[in-house]
Coordinates of C-alpha atoms in Angstrom, one line a residue:
M56 CA 132.3 159.2 102.1
T57 CA 131.2 157.8 98.7
I58 CA 130.6 154.2 97.9
N59 CA 130.4 153.1 94.2
L60 CA 130.0 149.8 92.4
I61 CA 132.4 149.7 89.5
D62 CA 133.1 147.4 86.5
N63 CA 136.5 148.6 85.5
I64 CA 139.4 150.1 87.5
I65 CA 140.4 153.5 86.1
E66 CA 142.6 154.9 88.9
N67 CA 144.9 153.9 91.7
Y68 CA 143.8 153.4 95.3
D69 CA 145.6 153.7 98.7
S70 CA 144.5 150.2 99.6
Y71 CA 143.0 147.0 98.2
I72 CA 140.8 144.6 100.2
I73 CA 140.7 141.0 99.0
F74 CA 138.7 138.2 100.7
M75 CA 140.3 134.8 101.3
Y76 CA 139.0 131.4 102.3
K77 CA 140.8 129.3 104.9
N78 CA 143.7 127.3 103.4
N79 CA 142.8 128.6 100.0
I80 CA 144.9 131.7 99.4
T81 CA 144.6 132.7 95.8
F82 CA 144.9 135.9 93.8
E83 CA 142.8 134.7 90.8
N84 CA 140.2 137.2 89.7
T85 CA 142.1 140.0 91.4
L86 CA 144.4 142.8 90.2
F87 CA 147.4 141.0 91.6
Y88 CA 147.3 137.7 89.7
S89 CA 150.7 138.2 88.2
E90 CA 152.2 138.8 91.7
G91 CA 150.0 136.1 93.2
L92 CA 152.6 133.5 93.9
Y93 CA 154.9 136.0 95.7
L94 CA 152.0 137.4 97.7
K95 CA 150.7 133.9 98.6
N96 CA 154.1 132.8 99.8
L97 CA 154.6 136.0 101.8
A98 CA 151.2 135.6 103.5
E99 CA 151.6 131.9 104.3
K100 CA 155.1 132.2 105.6
S101 CA 153.9 135.0 107.9
G102 CA 151.3 132.5 109.4
F103 CA 148.2 133.8 107.6
N104 CA 145.8 131.1 106.6
A105 CA 142.6 133.1 106.2
K106 CA 140.7 132.1 109.4
K107 CA 137.6 134.2 109.9
E108 CA 138.4 137.7 111.0
E109 CA 142.1 137.1 110.4
I110 CA 143.8 140.1 108.7
F111 CA 147.1 140.3 106.9
V112 CA 148.3 143.7 105.6
I113 CA 151.0 143.7 102.8
P114 CA 152.7 147.0 102.0
F115 CA 153.2 146.8 98.2
A116 CA 155.0 148.9 95.7
K117 CA 152.6 149.9 92.9
G118 CA 154.0 152.4 90.4
N119 CA 155.5 155.3 92.2
S120 CA 153.6 154.7 95.5
V121 CA 153.2 152.1 98.2
V122 CA 149.7 150.7 98.7
Q123 CA 148.2 148.4 101.3
I124 CA 146.9 145.0 100.2
V125 CA 144.6 143.8 103.0
L126 CA 143.8 140.1 103.0
V127 CA 140.6 139.4 104.9
G128 CA 140.1 135.9 106.1
L129 CA 136.6 134.5 106.0
G130 CA 137.3 131.0 107.3
K131 CA 136.0 127.8 105.7
K132 CA 134.2 128.5 102.4
E133 CA 131.2 126.3 103.2
K134 CA 130.5 128.1 106.5
V135 CA 130.8 131.7 105.3
N136 CA 127.7 133.9 105.8
T137 CA 126.9 137.6 105.8
E138 CA 127.7 138.0 109.5
I139 CA 131.2 136.6 109.0
V140 CA 131.7 138.9 106.1
R141 CA 130.6 141.9 108.2
K142 CA 132.9 141.1 111.1
S143 CA 135.9 140.2 109.0
L144 CA 135.5 143.2 106.7
Y145 CA 135.1 145.5 109.6
K146 CA 138.3 144.3 111.1
G147 CA 140.1 144.7 107.8
L148 CA 138.8 148.3 107.3
T149 CA 139.7 149.4 110.8
T150 CA 143.2 148.0 110.3
L151 CA 143.9 150.5 107.5
K152 CA 146.2 153.4 108.4
N153 CA 146.0 156.8 106.7
V154 CA 143.9 155.7 103.8
E155 CA 141.5 157.9 101.9
S156 CA 140.5 155.5 99.0
T157 CA 139.9 151.8 99.0
L158 CA 139.0 149.2 96.5
I159 CA 137.1 146.1 97.8
I160 CA 137.5 143.3 95.4
K161 CA 134.6 140.8 95.5
N162 CA 136.6 137.8 94.3
N163 CA 134.3 135.1 95.7
P164 CA 130.9 133.5 94.9
I165 CA 129.1 134.7 98.0
E166 CA 125.6 135.9 97.0
N167 CA 123.5 138.7 98.4
I168 CA 126.2 140.4 100.3
E169 CA 125.6 144.0 99.1
K170 CA 124.1 145.1 102.4
A171 CA 126.8 143.4 104.4
L172 CA 129.5 145.1 102.4
V173 CA 128.0 148.6 102.4
E174 CA 126.7 148.6 106.0
T175 CA 130.1 147.5 107.3
V176 CA 131.9 150.2 105.4
Y177 CA 129.6 152.8 107.1
F178 CA 130.0 151.2 110.5
A179 CA 133.8 151.2 110.2
N180 CA 133.9 154.9 109.2
Y181 CA 131.5 156.0 111.9
E182 CA 132.8 158.2 114.7
F183 CA 130.9 160.4 117.1
D184 CA 133.6 163.0 117.8
K185 CA 131.8 166.3 117.2
Y186 CA 132.5 167.5 120.7
K187 CA 136.2 166.7 120.6
T188 CA 138.2 169.9 120.1
K189 CA 141.1 167.8 118.8
K190 CA 140.1 165.2 116.3
A191 CA 142.0 161.9 115.9
E192 CA 144.8 162.2 113.4
K193 CA 143.8 159.0 111.5
K194 CA 142.4 159.8 108.1
K195 CA 138.8 158.7 107.4
I196 CA 138.2 156.8 104.2
K197 CA 136.6 159.2 101.7
R198 CA 136.0 156.9 98.8
I199 CA 135.3 153.1 98.6
D200 CA 134.8 151.4 95.3
I201 CA 133.5 147.8 95.0
L202 CA 134.6 145.7 92.1
G203 CA 132.5 142.6 91.4
N204 CA 129.3 141.1 90.1
L205 CA 126.9 142.9 92.4
N206 CA 123.5 144.5 92.1
N207 CA 123.7 148.3 92.1
N208 CA 120.1 148.7 93.3
K209 CA 120.9 146.6 96.4
I210 CA 124.0 148.8 96.9
E211 CA 121.9 152.0 96.9
E212 CA 119.3 150.4 99.2
A213 CA 122.0 149.4 101.6
K214 CA 123.2 153.0 101.8
I215 CA 119.7 154.0 102.9
Y216 CA 119.7 151.3 105.6
A217 CA 123.1 152.4 106.9
E218 CA 122.3 156.1 106.8
S219 CA 119.0 155.6 108.6
T220 CA 120.9 153.7 111.3
F221 CA 123.3 156.6 111.6
I222 CA 120.3 158.9 112.2
T223 CA 119.4 156.8 115.2
R224 CA 123.0 156.5 116.4
E225 CA 123.6 160.3 116.2
L226 CA 120.4 161.0 118.2
I227 CA 121.2 158.6 120.9
N228 CA 124.8 159.6 121.2
E229 CA 123.9 163.3 121.7
P230 CA 124.0 164.3 125.4
A231 CA 120.7 165.1 127.1
N232 CA 121.5 168.8 127.3
T233 CA 121.3 168.9 123.5
I234 CA 118.6 166.4 122.8
Y235 CA 115.5 167.0 125.0
P236 CA 111.8 166.9 124.0
E237 CA 111.8 170.2 122.1
T238 CA 115.0 169.4 120.1
L239 CA 114.0 165.8 119.5
A240 CA 110.7 167.1 118.0
E241 CA 112.8 169.5 115.8
K242 CA 114.9 166.7 114.6
A243 CA 111.9 164.6 113.7
K244 CA 110.6 167.6 111.7
E245 CA 114.0 168.1 110.0
Y246 CA 114.0 164.5 108.8
G247 CA 110.4 164.6 107.8
E248 CA 111.0 167.6 105.6
K249 CA 114.2 166.1 104.2
Y250 CA 112.9 162.7 103.3
G251 CA 109.2 163.2 102.8
F252 CA 107.0 162.2 105.7
E253 CA 104.5 164.4 107.6
V254 CA 105.4 165.5 111.2
E255 CA 103.0 167.0 113.7
I256 CA 104.0 168.2 117.2
F257 CA 101.5 168.3 120.1
E258 CA 102.3 170.8 122.8
E259 CA 101.4 170.3 126.5
E260 CA 98.0 171.8 126.2
K261 CA 97.0 169.4 123.4
I262 CA 98.4 166.5 125.4
K263 CA 96.2 167.5 128.3
E264 CA 93.2 167.7 126.0
L265 CA 93.9 164.1 124.9
K266 CA 93.9 163.1 128.6
M267 CA 97.3 161.5 128.5
E268 CA 97.6 161.5 132.2
A269 CA 100.1 158.6 132.5
F270 CA 102.5 160.4 130.1
L271 CA 102.1 163.8 131.8
S272 CA 102.6 162.2 135.3
V273 CA 106.1 161.1 134.2
A274 CA 106.8 164.5 132.7
Q275 CA 105.4 166.8 135.4
A276 CA 108.6 167.5 137.4
A277 CA 110.8 168.3 134.4
E278 CA 111.8 171.8 133.5
K279 CA 111.9 170.7 129.8
R280 CA 108.3 170.4 128.9
P281 CA 106.9 167.3 127.1
K282 CA 106.2 167.0 123.4
F283 CA 104.1 164.4 121.6
I284 CA 105.5 163.7 118.1
V285 CA 103.4 162.2 115.3
M286 CA 105.0 161.1 112.1
R287 CA 102.8 160.0 109.2
Y288 CA 103.8 158.2 106.0
K289 CA 101.2 157.1 103.5
G290 CA 102.6 154.7 100.9
N291 CA 99.5 152.7 100.1
K292 CA 96.0 153.5 99.0
S293 CA 94.4 151.1 101.5
N294 CA 93.2 152.1 104.9
E295 CA 95.3 149.6 106.7
T296 CA 97.8 151.3 109.0
I297 CA 100.8 150.2 111.0
G298 CA 101.4 152.0 114.3
L299 CA 105.0 152.4 115.4
V300 CA 105.6 153.7 118.9
G301 CA 109.0 154.7 120.3
K302 CA 109.9 155.4 123.9
G303 CA 111.1 159.0 124.2
L304 CA 112.6 159.5 127.6
T305 CA 115.3 162.0 126.7
Y306 CA 116.7 161.7 130.2
D307 CA 115.7 159.4 133.1
T308 CA 116.8 160.0 136.6
G309 CA 114.5 157.3 137.8
G310 CA 112.3 160.0 139.5
L311 CA 111.8 159.7 143.2
S312 CA 112.8 156.0 142.8
L313 CA 116.2 157.5 142.1
K314 CA 118.8 155.5 140.0
P315 CA 122.3 154.9 141.4
T316 CA 124.8 157.5 140.3
N317 CA 126.7 155.0 138.1
S318 CA 123.5 154.2 136.2
M319 CA 122.7 157.7 135.2
D320 CA 125.4 158.7 132.8
T321 CA 124.0 156.5 130.0
M322 CA 120.4 157.6 130.5
K323 CA 120.6 159.9 127.6
S324 CA 120.1 156.7 125.6
D325 CA 116.7 156.1 127.2
M326 CA 115.1 157.7 124.1
G327 CA 116.6 154.9 122.0
G328 CA 113.1 153.7 121.0
A329 CA 112.3 157.2 119.7
A330 CA 115.6 157.5 117.9
T331 CA 114.9 154.1 116.3
V332 CA 111.5 155.0 114.9
I333 CA 112.8 158.3 113.5
G334 CA 115.6 156.4 111.8
V335 CA 113.0 153.9 110.5
M336 CA 110.6 156.5 109.2
S337 CA 113.4 158.2 107.3
A338 CA 114.2 154.9 105.6
V339 CA 110.5 154.1 105.0
A340 CA 110.1 157.4 103.1
R341 CA 113.3 157.1 101.1
L342 CA 112.6 153.5 100.1
K343 CA 109.0 154.4 99.3
I344 CA 107.7 151.3 101.2
D345 CA 104.1 150.5 100.1
K346 CA 102.6 150.7 103.6
N347 CA 100.8 153.3 105.7
I348 CA 102.8 153.9 108.9
I349 CA 102.1 156.2 111.8
A350 CA 104.9 156.6 114.2
V351 CA 104.4 158.4 117.6
I352 CA 106.7 159.4 120.4
A353 CA 105.8 160.7 123.9
A354 CA 108.9 162.7 124.5
C355 CA 109.8 163.9 128.1
E356 CA 112.3 163.7 130.9
N357 CA 111.8 161.8 134.2
S358 CA 113.1 164.3 136.7
I359 CA 113.0 165.1 140.4
A360 CA 111.2 168.1 142.0
G361 CA 108.6 168.8 144.7
N362 CA 105.9 168.1 142.2
A363 CA 107.2 164.8 140.9
Y364 CA 104.9 161.8 140.8
R365 CA 105.5 159.4 143.7
P366 CA 105.5 155.7 144.5
G367 CA 102.0 155.0 145.8
D368 CA 100.3 157.5 143.5
I369 CA 97.3 156.3 141.4
I370 CA 97.2 158.0 138.0
G371 CA 94.9 157.8 135.0
S372 CA 95.6 157.1 131.4
M373 CA 94.2 158.1 128.0
A374 CA 92.6 154.7 127.8
G375 CA 90.7 155.4 131.0
K376 CA 92.5 152.7 133.0
T377 CA 93.9 153.6 136.5
I378 CA 97.5 152.7 137.3
E379 CA 99.0 152.2 140.7
V380 CA 102.6 153.6 140.6
L381 CA 104.9 151.4 142.7
N382 CA 108.2 152.6 141.1
T383 CA 108.7 155.9 139.4
D384 CA 111.7 154.3 137.5
A385 CA 109.2 152.1 135.7
E386 CA 108.2 155.2 133.8
G387 CA 108.7 154.3 130.1
R388 CA 105.8 152.0 130.1
L389 CA 103.5 154.8 131.4
T390 CA 104.4 157.0 128.5
L391 CA 104.1 154.1 126.0
V392 CA 100.6 153.1 127.0
D393 CA 99.2 156.6 126.3
A394 CA 101.1 156.6 123.0
V395 CA 99.8 153.2 122.1
H396 CA 96.3 154.1 122.9
Y397 CA 96.6 157.3 120.8
V398 CA 97.9 155.5 117.7
I399 CA 95.1 152.9 117.9
E400 CA 92.2 155.3 118.7
N401 CA 93.2 158.5 116.9
E402 CA 95.3 157.2 114.0
K403 CA 93.3 153.9 113.6
A404 CA 96.4 151.6 113.6
D405 CA 95.5 148.0 112.8
K406 CA 98.9 146.6 114.0
V407 CA 101.2 148.1 116.7
I408 CA 104.9 147.8 117.1
D409 CA 106.5 149.5 120.1
V410 CA 110.3 149.9 120.6
A411 CA 111.8 150.8 124.0
T412 CA 114.9 150.7 126.1
L413 CA 112.4 149.4 128.7
T414 CA 114.1 147.2 131.3
G415 CA 117.4 146.4 132.8
A416 CA 116.0 142.9 133.2
A417 CA 116.4 142.5 129.4
L418 CA 120.2 142.7 129.8
V419 CA 120.1 140.1 132.6
A420 CA 118.0 137.8 130.5
L421 CA 119.6 138.2 127.1
G422 CA 122.7 140.3 127.5
T423 CA 123.8 143.0 125.0
T424 CA 123.4 141.2 121.7
T425 CA 119.7 140.2 121.5
T426 CA 116.5 142.2 121.5
A427 CA 113.8 140.8 123.8
V428 CA 110.3 140.4 122.2
I429 CA 106.8 140.1 123.7
T430 CA 103.9 139.6 121.3
N431 CA 100.3 138.5 121.2
N432 CA 100.7 137.3 117.6
D433 CA 103.0 134.5 116.5
E434 CA 102.7 135.3 112.8
L435 CA 104.1 138.8 113.5
Y436 CA 107.0 137.3 115.4
K437 CA 107.8 134.8 112.6
K438 CA 108.1 137.7 110.2
L439 CA 110.2 139.7 112.7
E440 CA 112.5 136.7 113.1
E441 CA 112.9 136.4 109.3
A442 CA 113.7 140.1 109.1
S443 CA 116.3 139.8 111.9
I444 CA 118.0 136.8 110.3
E445 CA 118.5 138.9 107.1
T446 CA 120.1 141.7 109.0
D447 CA 122.0 139.6 111.5
E448 CA 120.4 141.5 114.4
R449 CA 119.2 138.9 116.9
V450 CA 115.7 138.8 118.5
W451 CA 114.2 136.3 121.0
K452 CA 110.6 135.9 122.0
L453 CA 109.8 135.6 125.7
P454 CA 106.6 134.0 126.9
N455 CA 103.5 136.0 127.9
F456 CA 101.6 133.4 129.8
P457 CA 98.5 134.6 131.8
E458 CA 100.3 133.9 135.1
Y459 CA 102.7 136.8 134.3
G460 CA 99.8 139.1 133.7
K461 CA 98.4 138.4 137.1
L462 CA 101.6 139.8 138.7
L463 CA 100.4 143.3 137.5
E464 CA 97.0 143.1 139.3
S465 CA 96.5 145.9 141.8
K466 CA 94.4 145.8 144.9
I467 CA 93.4 149.5 144.6
A468 CA 93.6 150.3 140.8
D469 CA 93.1 148.6 137.5
V470 CA 96.8 147.7 137.1
K471 CA 100.1 148.4 138.8
N472 CA 103.2 149.5 136.9
I473 CA 105.6 146.8 138.1
G474 CA 105.1 143.1 138.6
G475 CA 107.6 142.5 141.3
R476 CA 111.2 141.3 141.3
F477 CA 111.0 138.4 138.8
A478 CA 110.2 138.3 135.1
G479 CA 110.7 142.0 134.8
T480 CA 111.0 142.2 131.0
I481 CA 108.0 140.0 130.5
T482 CA 105.7 141.9 132.9
A483 CA 106.8 145.3 131.5
G484 CA 105.8 144.1 128.0
M485 CA 102.5 142.6 129.3
F486 CA 101.7 145.9 131.0
I487 CA 101.7 147.5 127.6
E488 CA 99.7 144.6 126.2
K489 CA 96.8 145.6 128.5
F490 CA 96.4 148.7 126.4
V491 CA 96.6 147.3 122.8
Q492 CA 92.9 146.4 122.6
K493 CA 93.8 142.9 121.2
K494 CA 95.3 144.4 118.1
P495 CA 98.2 142.4 116.6
W496 CA 101.1 143.8 118.6
I497 CA 104.8 143.3 119.1
H498 CA 107.0 144.8 121.7
L499 CA 110.8 145.2 121.3
D500 CA 112.8 145.8 124.5
I501 CA 116.1 147.1 123.1
A502 CA 117.6 148.0 126.5
G503 CA 120.4 145.5 125.9
V504 CA 121.2 146.3 122.3
A505 CA 120.7 150.0 121.7
Y506 CA 123.9 151.2 123.5
T507 CA 127.2 149.7 124.4
D508 CA 129.8 150.8 126.9
S509 CA 132.4 148.5 125.3
P510 CA 133.0 148.1 121.5
Y511 CA 132.2 144.7 120.1
S512 CA 131.8 143.0 116.7
Y513 CA 131.3 146.0 114.3
Y514 CA 129.9 148.3 116.9
K515 CA 131.9 151.1 118.5
F516 CA 131.4 152.7 121.9
G517 CA 127.9 154.3 122.2
A518 CA 124.8 153.8 120.2
T519 CA 124.6 150.8 117.9
G520 CA 121.6 151.6 115.8
Q521 CA 120.0 148.3 116.5
P522 CA 117.4 147.2 115.5
V523 CA 116.7 149.9 112.8
R524 CA 117.6 147.6 109.9
T525 CA 115.5 144.7 111.2
I526 CA 112.4 146.9 111.6
I527 CA 112.8 148.3 108.1
N528 CA 112.8 144.7 106.8
F529 CA 109.9 143.8 109.1
L530 CA 107.7 146.6 107.8
K531 CA 108.2 145.3 104.3
K532 CA 106.9 141.9 105.3
I533 CA 103.8 142.7 107.3

């Protein structure tokens, strides 16, 4: 698919998308001004009044062919924002039938909607169907041109945001028999070579030398052996470094604290944090962001075997802290703390961001539309919130009061890996906080947003790619 910003129309299209405000159906500044009164009457008599996400398709004879004119309602002019544009345009694009070329006519004064337009086009055209032997007969849009007063640099940047999100979606949507620690590492290398960031892979022997006992305890029962993935991008001459850590559980059975059967089929998505940081690093390199960023992934499977780690075990960690394991399904945080310690001690990260599909409690607290956040630095959170508003990907900060930290105190080790029944998302984040050495740190629990069983908004079934776009924006700000 190609997306181009154009100044003049030099060819015909299969369809034309035109935005409309509520109770203000007009064809001024469009190709159809001369037919405007007819089209306006047709739309209004059919009950169309341009409410937000309201779509009206008009088959229209143009020359020797019939084209589709798609009227996309945006609602009241004074209330329109980029999220309304995304949702409405997505609905309009997915209404199209057997269309290969489309012209989007920006006939309204909305500013800074380049990203919203381009990202929505990508989202509407996305399908994960590589394993279907019979593809859907519906034609995919091959070319979209945008006519209007827009910034081409922003259009090109938006393509990078969308394509990086697709990297994340593809990795998460792949089944666990194709994406496991070795192949995830290979994918990281592939994107590093393609886009220009360094990738180093640590094998199990090196991981043992680094004394990542918490990580290795989770991995020890799996037939697929663990990999530790390090991605380095240097975009600034200073020594300041941002550490980006992604949870890389390519499959999670829960270990001996076995998950229910109906909770296992989506556990291929438990490497959503890892997929997110790979997508982000691809964008960072392509956009040439002027920051030094080290991203790390402790990639493994949490499996069952006679040598699996057990509830009641006490294990070590790279930081030297001992951990009482009370639930083997609280494994992601064990891999993350070794990765966090590594990026601080060995890569000298000054700030740390970790991204993980960490807790089911995040869904209970915030549902499927909002990323849960824990942080020790309010300034970092303010910048994350600003970044999320720009991308329309919601975030919400949960408290990290000292009382929650006390729930992780162990009678026989330095810390235990769960805090009990309540405040599960908070205590999981605060477990990681115990290993950040008071560095500015922010934790994103994406368990609710990374994957969806039911299509909603402009997200189809499967991986959503959230919050790749927000993190890219965030990295620019810090």
